[in-house]
CSV table of C-alpha atoms and ligand atoms in Angstrom, one decimal:
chain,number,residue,atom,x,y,z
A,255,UNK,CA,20.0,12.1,3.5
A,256,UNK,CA,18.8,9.3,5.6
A,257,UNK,CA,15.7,7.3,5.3
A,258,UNK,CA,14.2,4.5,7.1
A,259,UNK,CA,13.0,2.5,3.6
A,260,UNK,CA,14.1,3.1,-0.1
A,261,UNK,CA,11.9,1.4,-2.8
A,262,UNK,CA,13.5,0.6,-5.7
A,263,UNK,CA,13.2,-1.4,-9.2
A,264,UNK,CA,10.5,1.1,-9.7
A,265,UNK,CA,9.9,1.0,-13.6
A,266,UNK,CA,7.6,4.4,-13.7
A,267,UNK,CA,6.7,6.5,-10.8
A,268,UNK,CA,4.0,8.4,-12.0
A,269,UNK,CA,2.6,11.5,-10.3
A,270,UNK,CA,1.1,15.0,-11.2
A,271,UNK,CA,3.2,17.7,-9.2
A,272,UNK,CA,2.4,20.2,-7.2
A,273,UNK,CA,-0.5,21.4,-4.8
A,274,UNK,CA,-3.9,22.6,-5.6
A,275,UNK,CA,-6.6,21.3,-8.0
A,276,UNK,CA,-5.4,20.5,-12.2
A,277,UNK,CA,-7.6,21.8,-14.1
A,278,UNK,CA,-8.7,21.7,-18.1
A,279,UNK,CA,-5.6,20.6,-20.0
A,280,UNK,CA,-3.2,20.5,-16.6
A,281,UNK,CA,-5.2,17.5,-16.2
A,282,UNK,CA,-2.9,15.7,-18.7
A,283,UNK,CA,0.3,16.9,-17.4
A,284,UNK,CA,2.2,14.2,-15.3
A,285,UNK,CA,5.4,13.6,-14.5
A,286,UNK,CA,6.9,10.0,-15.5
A,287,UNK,CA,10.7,8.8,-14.3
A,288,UNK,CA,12.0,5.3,-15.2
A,289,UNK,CA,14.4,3.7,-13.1
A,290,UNK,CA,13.1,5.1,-10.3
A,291,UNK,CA,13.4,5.0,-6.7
A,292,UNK,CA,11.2,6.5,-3.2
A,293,UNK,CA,12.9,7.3,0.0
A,294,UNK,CA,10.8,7.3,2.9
A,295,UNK,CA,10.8,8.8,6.2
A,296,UNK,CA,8.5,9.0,9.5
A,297,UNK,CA,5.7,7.5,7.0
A,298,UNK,CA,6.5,10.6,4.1
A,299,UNK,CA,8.2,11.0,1.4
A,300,UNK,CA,11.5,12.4,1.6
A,301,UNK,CA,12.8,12.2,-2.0
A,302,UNK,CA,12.3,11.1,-5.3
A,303,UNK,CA,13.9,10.5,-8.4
A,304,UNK,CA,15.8,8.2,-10.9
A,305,UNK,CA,17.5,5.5,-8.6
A,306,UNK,CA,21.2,6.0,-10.0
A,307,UNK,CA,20.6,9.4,-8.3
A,308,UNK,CA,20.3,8.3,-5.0
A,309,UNK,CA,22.9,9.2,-2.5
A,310,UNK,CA,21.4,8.5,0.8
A,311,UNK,CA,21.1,6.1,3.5
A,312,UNK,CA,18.3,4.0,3.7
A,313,UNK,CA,17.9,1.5,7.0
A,314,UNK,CA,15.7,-0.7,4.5
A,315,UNK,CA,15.3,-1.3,1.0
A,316,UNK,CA,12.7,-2.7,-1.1
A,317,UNK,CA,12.2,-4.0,-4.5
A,318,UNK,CA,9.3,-3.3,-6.6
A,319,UNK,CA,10.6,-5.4,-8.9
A,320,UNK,CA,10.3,-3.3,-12.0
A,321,UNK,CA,6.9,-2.5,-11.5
A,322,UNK,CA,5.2,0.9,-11.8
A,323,UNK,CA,4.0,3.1,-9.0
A,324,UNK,CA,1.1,5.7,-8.6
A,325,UNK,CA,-0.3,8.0,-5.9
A,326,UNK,CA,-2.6,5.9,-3.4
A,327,UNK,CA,-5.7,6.7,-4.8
A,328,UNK,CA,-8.1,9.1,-3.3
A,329,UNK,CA,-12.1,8.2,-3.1
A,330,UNK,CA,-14.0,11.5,-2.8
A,331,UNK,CA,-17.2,10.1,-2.7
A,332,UNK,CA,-18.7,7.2,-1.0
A,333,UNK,CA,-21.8,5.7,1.4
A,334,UNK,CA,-19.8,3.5,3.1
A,335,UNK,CA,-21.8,2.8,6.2
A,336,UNK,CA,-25.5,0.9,5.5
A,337,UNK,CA,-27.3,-1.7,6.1
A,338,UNK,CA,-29.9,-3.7,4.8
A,339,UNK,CA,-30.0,-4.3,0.5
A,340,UNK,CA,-31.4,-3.8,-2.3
A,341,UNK,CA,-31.2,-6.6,-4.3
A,342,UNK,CA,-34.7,-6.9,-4.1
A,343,UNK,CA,-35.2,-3.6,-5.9
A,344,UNK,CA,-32.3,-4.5,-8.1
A,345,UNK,CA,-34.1,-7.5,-9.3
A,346,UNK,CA,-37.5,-5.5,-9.6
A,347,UNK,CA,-35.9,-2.9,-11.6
A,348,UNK,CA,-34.3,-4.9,-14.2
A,349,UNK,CA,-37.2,-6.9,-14.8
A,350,UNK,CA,-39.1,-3.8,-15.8
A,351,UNK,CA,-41.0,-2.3,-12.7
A,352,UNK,CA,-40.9,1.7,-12.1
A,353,UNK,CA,-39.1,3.5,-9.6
A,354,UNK,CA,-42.8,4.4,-8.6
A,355,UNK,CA,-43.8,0.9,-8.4
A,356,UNK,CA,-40.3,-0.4,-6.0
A,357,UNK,CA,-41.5,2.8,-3.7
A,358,UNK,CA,-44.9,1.6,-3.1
A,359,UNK,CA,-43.0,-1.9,-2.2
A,360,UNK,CA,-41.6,-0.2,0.5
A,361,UNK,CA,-37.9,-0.8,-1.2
A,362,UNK,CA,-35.8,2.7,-2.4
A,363,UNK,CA,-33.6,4.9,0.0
A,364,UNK,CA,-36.3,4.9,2.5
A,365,UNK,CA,-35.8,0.5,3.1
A,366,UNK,CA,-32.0,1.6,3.8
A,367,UNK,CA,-33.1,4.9,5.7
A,368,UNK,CA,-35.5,1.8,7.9
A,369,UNK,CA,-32.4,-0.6,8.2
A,370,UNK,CA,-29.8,2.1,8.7
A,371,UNK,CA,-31.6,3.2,11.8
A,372,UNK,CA,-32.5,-0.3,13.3
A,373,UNK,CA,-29.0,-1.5,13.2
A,374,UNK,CA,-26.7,-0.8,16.4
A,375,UNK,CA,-23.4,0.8,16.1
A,376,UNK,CA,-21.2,-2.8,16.1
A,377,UNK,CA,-23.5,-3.9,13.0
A,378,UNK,CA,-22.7,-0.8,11.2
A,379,UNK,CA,-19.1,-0.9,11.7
A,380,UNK,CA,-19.0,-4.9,10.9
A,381,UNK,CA,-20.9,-4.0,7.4
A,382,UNK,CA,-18.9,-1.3,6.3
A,383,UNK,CA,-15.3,-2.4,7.6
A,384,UNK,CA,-15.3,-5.1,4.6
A,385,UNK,CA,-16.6,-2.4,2.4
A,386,UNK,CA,-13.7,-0.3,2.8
A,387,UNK,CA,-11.4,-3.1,2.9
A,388,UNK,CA,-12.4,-3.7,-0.3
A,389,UNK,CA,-11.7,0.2,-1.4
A,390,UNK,CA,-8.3,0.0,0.0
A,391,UNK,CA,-7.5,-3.7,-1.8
A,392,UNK,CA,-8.6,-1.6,-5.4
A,393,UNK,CA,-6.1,1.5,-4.5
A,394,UNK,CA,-7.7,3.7,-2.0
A,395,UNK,CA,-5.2,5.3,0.6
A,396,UNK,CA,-8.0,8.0,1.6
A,397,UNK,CA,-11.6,7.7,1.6
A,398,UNK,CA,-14.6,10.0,2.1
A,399,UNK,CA,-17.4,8.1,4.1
A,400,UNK,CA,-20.9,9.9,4.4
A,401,UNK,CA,-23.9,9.8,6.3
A,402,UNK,CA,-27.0,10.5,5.0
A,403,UNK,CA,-29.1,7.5,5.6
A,404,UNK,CA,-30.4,8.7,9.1
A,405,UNK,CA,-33.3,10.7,9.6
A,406,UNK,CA,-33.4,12.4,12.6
A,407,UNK,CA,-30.4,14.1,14.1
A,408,UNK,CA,-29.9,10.8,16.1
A,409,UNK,CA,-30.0,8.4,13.7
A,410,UNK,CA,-27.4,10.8,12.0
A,411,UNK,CA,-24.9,11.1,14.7
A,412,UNK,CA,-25.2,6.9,14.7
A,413,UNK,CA,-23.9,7.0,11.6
A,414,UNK,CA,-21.3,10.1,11.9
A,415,UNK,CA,-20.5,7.7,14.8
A,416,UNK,CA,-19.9,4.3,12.9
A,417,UNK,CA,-17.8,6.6,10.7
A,418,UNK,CA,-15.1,7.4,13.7
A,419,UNK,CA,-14.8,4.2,15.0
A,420,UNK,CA,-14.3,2.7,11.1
A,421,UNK,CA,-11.6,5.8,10.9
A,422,UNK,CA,-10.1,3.9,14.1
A,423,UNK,CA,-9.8,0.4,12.9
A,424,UNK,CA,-9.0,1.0,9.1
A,425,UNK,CA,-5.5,1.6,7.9
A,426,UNK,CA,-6.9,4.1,5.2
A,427,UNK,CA,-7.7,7.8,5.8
A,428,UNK,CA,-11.5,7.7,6.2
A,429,UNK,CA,-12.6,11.7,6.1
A,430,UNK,CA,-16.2,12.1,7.0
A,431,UNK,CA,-18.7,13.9,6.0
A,432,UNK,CA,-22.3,14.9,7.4
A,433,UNK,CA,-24.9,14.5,4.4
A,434,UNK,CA,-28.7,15.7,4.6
A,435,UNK,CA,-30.1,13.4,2.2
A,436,UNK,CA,-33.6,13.4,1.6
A,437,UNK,CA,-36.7,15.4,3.4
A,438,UNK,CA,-39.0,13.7,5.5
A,439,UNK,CA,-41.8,12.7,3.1
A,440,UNK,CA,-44.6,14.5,4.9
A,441,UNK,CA,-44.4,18.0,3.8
A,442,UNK,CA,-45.1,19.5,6.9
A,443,UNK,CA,-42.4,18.1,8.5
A,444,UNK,CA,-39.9,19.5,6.4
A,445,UNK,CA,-39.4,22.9,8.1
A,446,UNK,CA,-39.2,21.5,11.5
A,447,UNK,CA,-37.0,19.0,10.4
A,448,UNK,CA,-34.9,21.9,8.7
A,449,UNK,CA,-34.5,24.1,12.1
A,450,UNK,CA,-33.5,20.5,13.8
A,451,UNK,CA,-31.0,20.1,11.3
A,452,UNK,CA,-29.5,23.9,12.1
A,453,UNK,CA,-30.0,24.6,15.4
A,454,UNK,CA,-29.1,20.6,16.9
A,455,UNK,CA,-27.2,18.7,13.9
A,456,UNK,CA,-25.1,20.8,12.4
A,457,UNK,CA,-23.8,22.5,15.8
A,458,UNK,CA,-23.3,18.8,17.4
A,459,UNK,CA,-21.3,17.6,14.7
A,460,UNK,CA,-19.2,20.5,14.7
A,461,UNK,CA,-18.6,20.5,18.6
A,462,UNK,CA,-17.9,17.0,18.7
A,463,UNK,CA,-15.2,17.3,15.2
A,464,UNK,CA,-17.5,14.4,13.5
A,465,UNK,CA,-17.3,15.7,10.4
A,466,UNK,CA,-15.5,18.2,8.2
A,467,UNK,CA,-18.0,19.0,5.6
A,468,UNK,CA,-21.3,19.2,5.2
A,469,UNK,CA,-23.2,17.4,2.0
A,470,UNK,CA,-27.0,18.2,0.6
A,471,UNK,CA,-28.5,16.6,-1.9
A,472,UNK,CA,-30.2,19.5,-4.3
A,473,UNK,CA,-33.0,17.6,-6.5
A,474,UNK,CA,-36.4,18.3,-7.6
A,475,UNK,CA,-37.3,15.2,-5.3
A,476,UNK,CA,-35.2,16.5,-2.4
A,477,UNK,CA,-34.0,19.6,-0.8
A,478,UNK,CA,-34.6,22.8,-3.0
A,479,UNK,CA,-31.9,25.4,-3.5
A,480,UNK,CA,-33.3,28.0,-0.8
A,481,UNK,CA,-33.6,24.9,2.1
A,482,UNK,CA,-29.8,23.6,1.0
A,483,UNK,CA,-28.5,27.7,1.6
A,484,UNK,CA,-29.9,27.8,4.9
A,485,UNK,CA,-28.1,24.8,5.5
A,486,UNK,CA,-25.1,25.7,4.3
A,487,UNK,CA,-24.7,29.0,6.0
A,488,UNK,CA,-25.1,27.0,9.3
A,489,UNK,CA,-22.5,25.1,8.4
A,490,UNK,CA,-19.9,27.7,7.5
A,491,UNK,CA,-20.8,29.5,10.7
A,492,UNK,CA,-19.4,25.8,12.5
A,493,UNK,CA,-16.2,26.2,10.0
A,494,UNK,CA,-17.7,23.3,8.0
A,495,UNK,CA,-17.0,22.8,4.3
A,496,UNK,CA,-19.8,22.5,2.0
A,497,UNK,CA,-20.5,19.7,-0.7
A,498,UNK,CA,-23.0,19.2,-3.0
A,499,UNK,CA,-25.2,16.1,-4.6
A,500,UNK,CA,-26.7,17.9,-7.5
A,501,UNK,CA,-27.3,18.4,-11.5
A,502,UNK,CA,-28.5,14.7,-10.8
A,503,UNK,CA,-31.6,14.6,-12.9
A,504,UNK,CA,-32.5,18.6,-12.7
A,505,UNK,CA,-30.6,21.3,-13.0
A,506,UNK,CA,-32.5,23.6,-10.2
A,507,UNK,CA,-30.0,25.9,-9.8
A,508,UNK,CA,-27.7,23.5,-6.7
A,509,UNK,CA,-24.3,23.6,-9.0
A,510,UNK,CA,-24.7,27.5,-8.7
A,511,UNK,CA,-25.5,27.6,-5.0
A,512,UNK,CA,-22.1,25.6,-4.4
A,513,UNK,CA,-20.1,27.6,-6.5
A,514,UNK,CA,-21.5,30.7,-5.1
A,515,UNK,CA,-20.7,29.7,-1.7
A,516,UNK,CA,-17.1,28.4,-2.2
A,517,UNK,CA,-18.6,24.6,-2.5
A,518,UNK,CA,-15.4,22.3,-2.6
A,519,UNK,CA,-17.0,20.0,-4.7
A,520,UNK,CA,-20.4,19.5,-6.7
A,521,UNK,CA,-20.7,15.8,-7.6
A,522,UNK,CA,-22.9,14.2,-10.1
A,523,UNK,CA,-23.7,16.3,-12.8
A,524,UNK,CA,-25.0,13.5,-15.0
A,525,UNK,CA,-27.8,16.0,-15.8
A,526,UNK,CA,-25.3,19.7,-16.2
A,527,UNK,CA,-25.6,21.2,-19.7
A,528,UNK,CA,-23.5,23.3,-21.1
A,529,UNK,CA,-24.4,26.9,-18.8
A,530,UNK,CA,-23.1,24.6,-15.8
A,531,UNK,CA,-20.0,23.2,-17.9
A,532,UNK,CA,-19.2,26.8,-18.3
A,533,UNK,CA,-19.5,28.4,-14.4
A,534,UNK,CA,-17.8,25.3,-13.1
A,535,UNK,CA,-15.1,25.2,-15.3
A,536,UNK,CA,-14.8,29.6,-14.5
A,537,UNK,CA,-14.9,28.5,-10.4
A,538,UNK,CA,-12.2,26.4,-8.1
A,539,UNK,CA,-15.0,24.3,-7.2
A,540,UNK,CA,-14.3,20.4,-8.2
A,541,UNK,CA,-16.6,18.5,-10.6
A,542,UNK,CA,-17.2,15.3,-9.3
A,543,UNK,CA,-18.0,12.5,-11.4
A,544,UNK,CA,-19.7,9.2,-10.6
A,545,UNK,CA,-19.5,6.7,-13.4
A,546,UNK,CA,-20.9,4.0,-11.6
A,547,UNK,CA,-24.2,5.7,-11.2
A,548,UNK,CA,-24.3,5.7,-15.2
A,549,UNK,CA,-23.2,2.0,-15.3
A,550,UNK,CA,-25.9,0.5,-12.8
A,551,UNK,CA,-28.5,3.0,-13.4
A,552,UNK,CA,-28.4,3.1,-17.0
A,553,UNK,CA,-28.6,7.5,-16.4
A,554,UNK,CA,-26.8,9.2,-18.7
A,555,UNK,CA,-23.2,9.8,-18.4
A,556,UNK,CA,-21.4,13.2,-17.0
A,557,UNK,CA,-19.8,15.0,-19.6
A,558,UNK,CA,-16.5,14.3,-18.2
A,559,UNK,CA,-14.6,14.9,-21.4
A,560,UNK,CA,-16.6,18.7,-22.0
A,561,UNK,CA,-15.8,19.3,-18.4
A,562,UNK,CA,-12.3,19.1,-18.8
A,563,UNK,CA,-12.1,20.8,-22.1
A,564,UNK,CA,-14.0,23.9,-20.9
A,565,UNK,CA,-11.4,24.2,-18.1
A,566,UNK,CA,-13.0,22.2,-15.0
A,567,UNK,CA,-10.9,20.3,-12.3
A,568,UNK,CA,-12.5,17.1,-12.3
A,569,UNK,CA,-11.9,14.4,-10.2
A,570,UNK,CA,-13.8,10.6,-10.0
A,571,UNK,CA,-15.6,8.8,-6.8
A,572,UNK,CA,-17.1,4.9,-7.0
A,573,UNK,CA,-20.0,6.7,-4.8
A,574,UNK,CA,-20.8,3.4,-3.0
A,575,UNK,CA,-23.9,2.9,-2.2
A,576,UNK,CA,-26.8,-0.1,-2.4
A,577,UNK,CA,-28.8,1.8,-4.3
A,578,UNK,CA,-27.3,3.5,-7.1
A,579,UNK,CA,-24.0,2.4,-7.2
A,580,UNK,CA,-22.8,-1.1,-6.0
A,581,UNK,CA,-18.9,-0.4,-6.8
A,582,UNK,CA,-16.6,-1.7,-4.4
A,583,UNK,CA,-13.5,-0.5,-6.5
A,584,UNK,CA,-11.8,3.3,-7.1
A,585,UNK,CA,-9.6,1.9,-9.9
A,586,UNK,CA,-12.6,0.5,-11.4
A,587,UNK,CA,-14.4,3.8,-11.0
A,588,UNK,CA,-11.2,5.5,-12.7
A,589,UNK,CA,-11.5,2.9,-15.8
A,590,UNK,CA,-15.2,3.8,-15.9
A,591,UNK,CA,-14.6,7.3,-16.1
A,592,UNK,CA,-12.5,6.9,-19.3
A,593,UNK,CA,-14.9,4.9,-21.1
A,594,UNK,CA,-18.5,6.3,-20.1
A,595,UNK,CA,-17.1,10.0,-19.5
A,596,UNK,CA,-14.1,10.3,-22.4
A,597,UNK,CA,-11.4,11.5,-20.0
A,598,UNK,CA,-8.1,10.1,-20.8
A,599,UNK,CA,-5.9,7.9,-19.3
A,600,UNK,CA,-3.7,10.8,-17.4
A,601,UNK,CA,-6.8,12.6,-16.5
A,602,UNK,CA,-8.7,9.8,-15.1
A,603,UNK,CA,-5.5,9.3,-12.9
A,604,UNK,CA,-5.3,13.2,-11.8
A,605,UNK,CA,-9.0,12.8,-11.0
A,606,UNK,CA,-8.4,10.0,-8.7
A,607,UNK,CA,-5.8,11.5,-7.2
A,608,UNK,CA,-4.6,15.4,-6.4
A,609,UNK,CA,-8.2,16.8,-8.0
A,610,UNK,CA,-9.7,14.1,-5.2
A,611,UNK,CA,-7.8,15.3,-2.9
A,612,UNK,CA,-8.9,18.6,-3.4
A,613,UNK,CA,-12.4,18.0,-3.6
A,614,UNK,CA,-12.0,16.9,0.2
A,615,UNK,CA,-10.2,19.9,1.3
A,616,UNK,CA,-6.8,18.3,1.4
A,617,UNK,CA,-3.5,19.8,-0.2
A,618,UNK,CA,-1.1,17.5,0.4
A,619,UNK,CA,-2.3,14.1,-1.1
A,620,UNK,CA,-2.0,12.5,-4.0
A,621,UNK,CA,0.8,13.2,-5.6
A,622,UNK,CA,4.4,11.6,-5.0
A,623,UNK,CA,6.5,14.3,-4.1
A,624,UNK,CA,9.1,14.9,-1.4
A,625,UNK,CA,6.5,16.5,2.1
A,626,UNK,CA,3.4,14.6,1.1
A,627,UNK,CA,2.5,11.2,2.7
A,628,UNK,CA,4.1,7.5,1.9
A,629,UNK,CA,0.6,7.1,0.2
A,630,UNK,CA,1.4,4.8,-2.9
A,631,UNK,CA,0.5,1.7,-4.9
A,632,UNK,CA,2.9,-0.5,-6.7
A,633,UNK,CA,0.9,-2.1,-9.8
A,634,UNK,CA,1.1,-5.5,-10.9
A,635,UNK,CA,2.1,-4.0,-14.2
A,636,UNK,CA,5.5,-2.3,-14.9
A,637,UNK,CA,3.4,0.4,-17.5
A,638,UNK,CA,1.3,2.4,-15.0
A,639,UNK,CA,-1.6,2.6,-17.6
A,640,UNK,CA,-2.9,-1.1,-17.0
A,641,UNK,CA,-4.6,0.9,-13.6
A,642,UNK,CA,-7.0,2.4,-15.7
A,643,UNK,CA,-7.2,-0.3,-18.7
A,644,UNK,CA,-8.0,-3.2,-16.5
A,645,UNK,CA,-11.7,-4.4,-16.3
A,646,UNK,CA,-12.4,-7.1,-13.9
A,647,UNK,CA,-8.9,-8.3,-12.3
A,648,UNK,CA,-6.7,-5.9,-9.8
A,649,UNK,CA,-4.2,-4.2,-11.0
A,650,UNK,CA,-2.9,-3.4,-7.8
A,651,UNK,CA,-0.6,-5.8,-6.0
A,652,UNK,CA,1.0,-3.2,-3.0
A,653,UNK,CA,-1.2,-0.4,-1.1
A,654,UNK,CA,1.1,1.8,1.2
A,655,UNK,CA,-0.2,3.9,3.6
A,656,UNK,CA,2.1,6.2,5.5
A,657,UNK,CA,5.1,4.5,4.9
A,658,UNK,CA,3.6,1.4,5.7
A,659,UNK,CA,2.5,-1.5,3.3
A,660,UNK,CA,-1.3,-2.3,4.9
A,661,UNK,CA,-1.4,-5.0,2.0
B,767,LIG,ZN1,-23.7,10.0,-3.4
């Protein structure tokens, strides 16, 4: 076998195996060799194994120095592309005014929504790139980027925009997605809004490949179940996936609608009790949890460790975002999810990896295994677990993307 770079002085390569969402106890099944070496070919993997067992050619080697190595991690979730801040309602917040109260300041989404649309499209792509750089420094190889903070069907193909030209310029996998956020606050606008949505948005995006899913946000405060199956139906007739924001604060029946419609993913779930644990854990859709949102909100957490233990496939996004979750880090979403939603230290890394990959549609990612991508990290530490124990510092010091080390 020939290969154009070997890595070796690998002291764990850690990986779960195989395609296709883990779910319930699979989630703690990984596969750990010492001693072990990567060969890597036109940017995928080509073999692995112990490095004594290595009888190939390799134009280039490289020493990881007897550190461990893990699947490039995999954020399913994020809002990449904004502008404006809230630190204004950040500071109102946690001095003790109401959500009401930061509304009628004119702060919330609807400040973003206002400084989303005013910026051009070089603004928006010189605030996010940083973002994902950041992402990619804390172990992201692939990362969903949404819109959602438009609200027209212009001001959302600015951002589904933004998103292609960030997918240009970023050494990271950036997979888009078109979200319809929040209704126009004047009631009757909503249902002419809605037939924009289907009969312009949904179509454009499709024709012009800007997106491969389609997100709604299902929420007492937002789009109701029978608006978000419209919506969705549009979508599948353009060959769209579907998503879901929902089980937020209310459960109003969204978790359902996704599952009954082949959703890939529901994310959230901060508010599912235990009739949602139960369909989701019976469906293939993926539960995807937030921890972030529980950390800055102070919401209470998913019940990431009931999930798994009634069967679900769960996986684990930092949801970036201004408002409800600053978190510039998917390694620090993955430690979160192990102390605020009781998965263990395998799971949390199954979640961040193949079950993420999943939740965006994508079979072969995540795992380390001859036929997928050269999408890897090598840690600082040689014991893999330090990804998912450290608070604060990076445990990362390598991120490869397609065969290549970006940093
Ligand atoms: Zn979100």
């Amino acid at each position: 076998m020939k290969a154009d770079v070997l890595i070796t002085g690998i002291s764990q390569l850690v990986t779960a195996q195989g395609a296709g969402p883990k779910h319930g106890r699979t989630m703690r099944e990984l596969k750990i060799v010492g001693q072990a070496a990567i060969a890597i070919s036109a940017g995928g993997i080509v073999w692995t194994g112990r490095e004594s067992e290595w009888k190939g050619q390799a134009k280039a080697i490289i020493q990881a120095g007897g550190r461990a190595v893990v699947p490039g991690l995999i954020d399913p979730h994020t809002h990449a592309v904004w502008a404006g801040d809230r630190l204004a309602d950040f500071e109102a917040r946690t001095s003790g005014s109401t959500y009401e109260e930061i509304l009628a300041a004119g702060g919330g989404i609807r400040s973003t929504i206002r400084a989303t649309a005013a910026a051009s499209h070089d603004d928006l792509l010189a605030l996010a790139k940083p973002r994902i750089d950041s992402l990619i420094a804390s172990g992201a190889t692939t990362i969903e980027v949404k819109s959602g903070y438009g609200f027209t069907p212009a001001a959302e193909l600015a951002m589904l925009e933004a998103i292609q030209s960030l997918s240009a310029i970023s050494p990271a996998r950036i997979i888009p997605t078109l979200l319809i956020h929040i209704p126009p606050p004047i009631a009757a606008e909503r249902s002419s809004y809605l037939s924009q949505l289907c009969e312009e948005l949904i179509p454009e995006v499709a024709r012009r490949n800007l997106a491969t899913a389609v997100d709604i946000f299902v929420e007492k405060e937002a789009w109701q179940v029978a608006e978000a199956e419209e919506l969705f139906h549009r979508a599948k007739q353009h060959d769209l996936a579907i998503k879901l924001h929902s089980d937020q604060f209310h459960c109003i029946g969204g978790l359902e609608l996704g599952i009954r419609l082949g959703a890939l993913s529901v994310d959230h779930l901060e508010a599912s009790g235990p009739e949602q644990i139960v369909k989701i854990a019976a469906s293939s859709t993926i539960a995807t949890i937030l921890p972030g949102v529980s950390l800055h909100l102070g919401i209470p957490s998913t019940p990431g460790r009931k999930l798994v233990d009634a069967g679900a496939a769960v996986a684990v996004g930092t949801d970036l975002n201004p408002g409800s979750s600053p978190l510039f880090s998917i390694s620090e979403a993955l430690a979160l999810s192990v102390r605020l939603n009781g998965l263990t230290v395998e799971e949390a890394l199954v979640a961040g990896t193949v079950n993420a990959a999943c939740a965006l549609g994508i079979k072969d990612a995540g795992r380390l295994e001859a036929g997928c991508p050269a999408d890897f990290l090598v840690l600082q530490s040689s014991d893999w677990r330090d990804l998912v124990y450290t608070l604060g510092a990076n445990p990362i010091r390598d991120v490869w993307i397609g065969g290549k080390k970006v940093r």
